[in-house]
PDB file of C-alpha atoms in Angstrom:
ATOM      1  CA  UNK Z   1     -24.168 -19.816  80.812  1.00  0.00           C
ATOM      2  CA  UNK Z   2     -21.079 -19.538  82.490  1.00  0.00           C
ATOM      3  CA  UNK Z   3     -19.205 -23.018  82.914  1.00  0.00           C
ATOM      4  CA  UNK Z   4     -19.471 -22.924  86.742  1.00  0.00           C
ATOM      5  CA  UNK Z   5     -23.132 -22.312  86.434  1.00  0.00           C
ATOM      6  CA  UNK Z   6     -23.472 -25.019  83.988  1.00  0.00           C
ATOM      7  CA  UNK Z   7     -21.575 -27.186  86.226  1.00  0.00           C
ATOM      8  CA  UNK Z   8     -23.734 -26.044  89.263  1.00  0.00           C
ATOM      9  CA  UNK Z   9     -26.911 -26.735  87.387  1.00  0.00           C
ATOM     10  CA  UNK Z  10     -25.512 -29.859  86.174  1.00  0.00           C
ATOM     11  CA  UNK Z  11     -24.351 -31.316  89.636  1.00  0.00           C
ATOM     12  CA  UNK Z  12     -28.036 -30.202  91.501  1.00  0.00           C
ATOM     13  CA  UNK Z  13     -29.680 -32.026  88.463  1.00  0.00           C
ATOM     14  CA  UNK Z  14     -27.756 -35.273  88.853  1.00  0.00           C
ATOM     15  CA  UNK Z  15     -28.507 -35.308  92.489  1.00  0.00           C
ATOM     16  CA  UNK Z  16     -31.900 -34.464  92.265  1.00  0.00           C
ATOM     17  CA  UNK Z  17     -32.345 -31.096  93.416  1.00  0.00           C
ATOM     18  CA  UNK Z  18     -34.193 -28.538  92.007  1.00  0.00           C
ATOM     19  CA  UNK Z  19     -31.831 -25.631  91.212  1.00  0.00           C
ATOM     20  CA  UNK Z  20     -33.921 -23.344  88.780  1.00  0.00           C
ATOM     21  CA  UNK Z  21     -33.903 -19.340  87.664  1.00  0.00           C
ATOM     22  CA  UNK Z  22     -36.661 -19.006  89.996  1.00  0.00           C
ATOM     23  CA  UNK Z  23     -34.873 -20.930  93.126  1.00  0.00           C
ATOM     24  CA  UNK Z  24     -31.901 -19.106  92.529  1.00  0.00           C
ATOM     25  CA  UNK Z  25     -33.367 -15.841  92.203  1.00  0.00           C
ATOM     26  CA  UNK Z  26     -35.060 -16.290  95.475  1.00  0.00           C
ATOM     27  CA  UNK Z  27     -31.628 -16.921  97.045  1.00  0.00           C
ATOM     28  CA  UNK Z  28     -30.001 -13.853  95.141  1.00  0.00           C
ATOM     29  CA  UNK Z  29     -33.144 -11.589  96.845  1.00  0.00           C
ATOM     30  CA  UNK Z  30     -32.113 -12.957 100.460  1.00  0.00           C
ATOM     31  CA  UNK Z  31     -28.459 -12.645 100.092  1.00  0.00           C
ATOM     32  CA  UNK Z  32     -28.620  -8.842  99.574  1.00  0.00           C
ATOM     33  CA  UNK Z  33     -29.450  -8.072 102.860  1.00  0.00           C
ATOM     34  CA  UNK Z  34     -26.062 -10.302 104.245  1.00  0.00           C
ATOM     35  CA  UNK Z  35     -24.160  -7.917 101.596  1.00  0.00           C
ATOM     36  CA  UNK Z  36     -25.470  -4.890 102.601  1.00  0.00           C
ATOM     37  CA  UNK Z  37     -24.261  -5.371 106.090  1.00  0.00           C
ATOM     38  CA  UNK Z  38     -20.456  -6.812 104.815  1.00  0.00           C
ATOM     39  CA  UNK Z  39     -20.267  -3.780 102.748  1.00  0.00           C
ATOM     40  CA  UNK Z  40     -21.608  -1.663 105.406  1.00  0.00           C
ATOM     41  CA  UNK Z  41     -19.036  -3.195 107.865  1.00  0.00           C
ATOM     42  CA  UNK Z  42     -15.809  -2.526 105.529  1.00  0.00           C
ATOM     43  CA  UNK Z  43     -13.503   0.023 107.181  1.00  0.00           C
ATOM     44  CA  UNK Z  44     -12.131   3.078 104.785  1.00  0.00           C
ATOM     45  CA  UNK Z  45      -8.608   2.662 105.574  1.00  0.00           C
ATOM     46  CA  UNK Z  46      -7.128   0.351 102.320  1.00  0.00           C
ATOM     47  CA  UNK Z  47      -5.459  -1.920 104.207  1.00  0.00           C
ATOM     48  CA  UNK Z  48      -8.123  -2.579 106.723  1.00  0.00           C
ATOM     49  CA  UNK Z  49     -10.664  -2.622 104.322  1.00  0.00           C
ATOM     50  CA  UNK Z  50      -8.829  -5.836 102.754  1.00  0.00           C
ATOM     51  CA  UNK Z  51      -8.468  -7.774 106.115  1.00  0.00           C
ATOM     52  CA  UNK Z  52     -12.146  -7.144 106.451  1.00  0.00           C
ATOM     53  CA  UNK Z  53     -13.424  -8.444 103.058  1.00  0.00           C
ATOM     54  CA  UNK Z  54     -10.746 -11.391 103.067  1.00  0.00           C
ATOM     55  CA  UNK Z  55     -10.728 -12.328 106.925  1.00  0.00           C
ATOM     56  CA  UNK Z  56     -14.816 -11.537 107.289  1.00  0.00           C
ATOM     57  CA  UNK Z  57     -15.697 -13.621 104.134  1.00  0.00           C
ATOM     58  CA  UNK Z  58     -13.861 -16.639 105.712  1.00  0.00           C
ATOM     59  CA  UNK Z  59     -15.140 -16.521 109.061  1.00  0.00           C
ATOM     60  CA  UNK Z  60     -18.325 -15.511 108.702  1.00  0.00           C
ATOM     61  CA  UNK Z  61     -19.173 -17.511 106.194  1.00  0.00           C
ATOM     62  CA  UNK Z  62     -19.421 -20.354 108.730  1.00  0.00           C
ATOM     63  CA  UNK Z  63     -21.545 -18.141 111.094  1.00  0.00           C
ATOM     64  CA  UNK Z  64     -23.875 -17.382 107.922  1.00  0.00           C
ATOM     65  CA  UNK Z  65     -24.046 -21.396 107.102  1.00  0.00           C
ATOM     66  CA  UNK Z  66     -24.822 -22.197 111.013  1.00  0.00           C
ATOM     67  CA  UNK Z  67     -27.626 -19.257 110.897  1.00  0.00           C
ATOM     68  CA  UNK Z  68     -29.099 -21.073 107.524  1.00  0.00           C
ATOM     69  CA  UNK Z  69     -29.195 -24.437 109.543  1.00  0.00           C
ATOM     70  CA  UNK Z  70     -30.638 -23.024 112.637  1.00  0.00           C
ATOM     71  CA  UNK Z  71     -33.491 -21.074 110.211  1.00  0.00           C
ATOM     72  CA  UNK Z  72     -34.037 -24.322 108.519  1.00  0.00           C
ATOM     73  CA  UNK Z  73     -34.753 -26.208 112.110  1.00  0.00           C
ATOM     74  CA  UNK Z  74     -36.889 -23.395 113.095  1.00  0.00           C
ATOM     75  CA  UNK Z  75     -39.110 -23.150 109.949  1.00  0.00           C
ATOM     76  CA  UNK Z  76     -39.355 -26.708 109.625  1.00  0.00           C
ATOM     77  CA  UNK Z  77     -40.624 -26.491 113.561  1.00  0.00           C
ATOM     78  CA  UNK Z  78     -42.999 -23.666 112.957  1.00  0.00           C
ATOM     79  CA  UNK Z  79     -44.255 -25.068 109.779  1.00  0.00           C
ATOM     80  CA  UNK Z  80     -44.937 -28.685 111.386  1.00  0.00           C
ATOM     81  CA  UNK Z  81     -46.848 -26.949 114.309  1.00  0.00           C
ATOM     82  CA  UNK Z  82     -49.249 -25.187 112.088  1.00  0.00           C
ATOM     83  CA  UNK Z  83     -50.710 -28.262 110.659  1.00  0.00           C
TER      84      UNK Z  83
END
């Protein structure tokens, strides 16, 4: 296991957050759609491609984080209503 993954696993374990292989696989599956959108948006011209990847990653990561929070809230509300 790479050092970064081992550190992540230990940090999550110490915090009481389960981040096992099954959960990591589920996250990986979910993010593949995001990656397809990212890759499809990269221009052909090399300089524009580098700019898109670097700047796009920095700016879009914040948007994706906000969308995740909104989706968590939506799922919690929908799940609560169905009980």
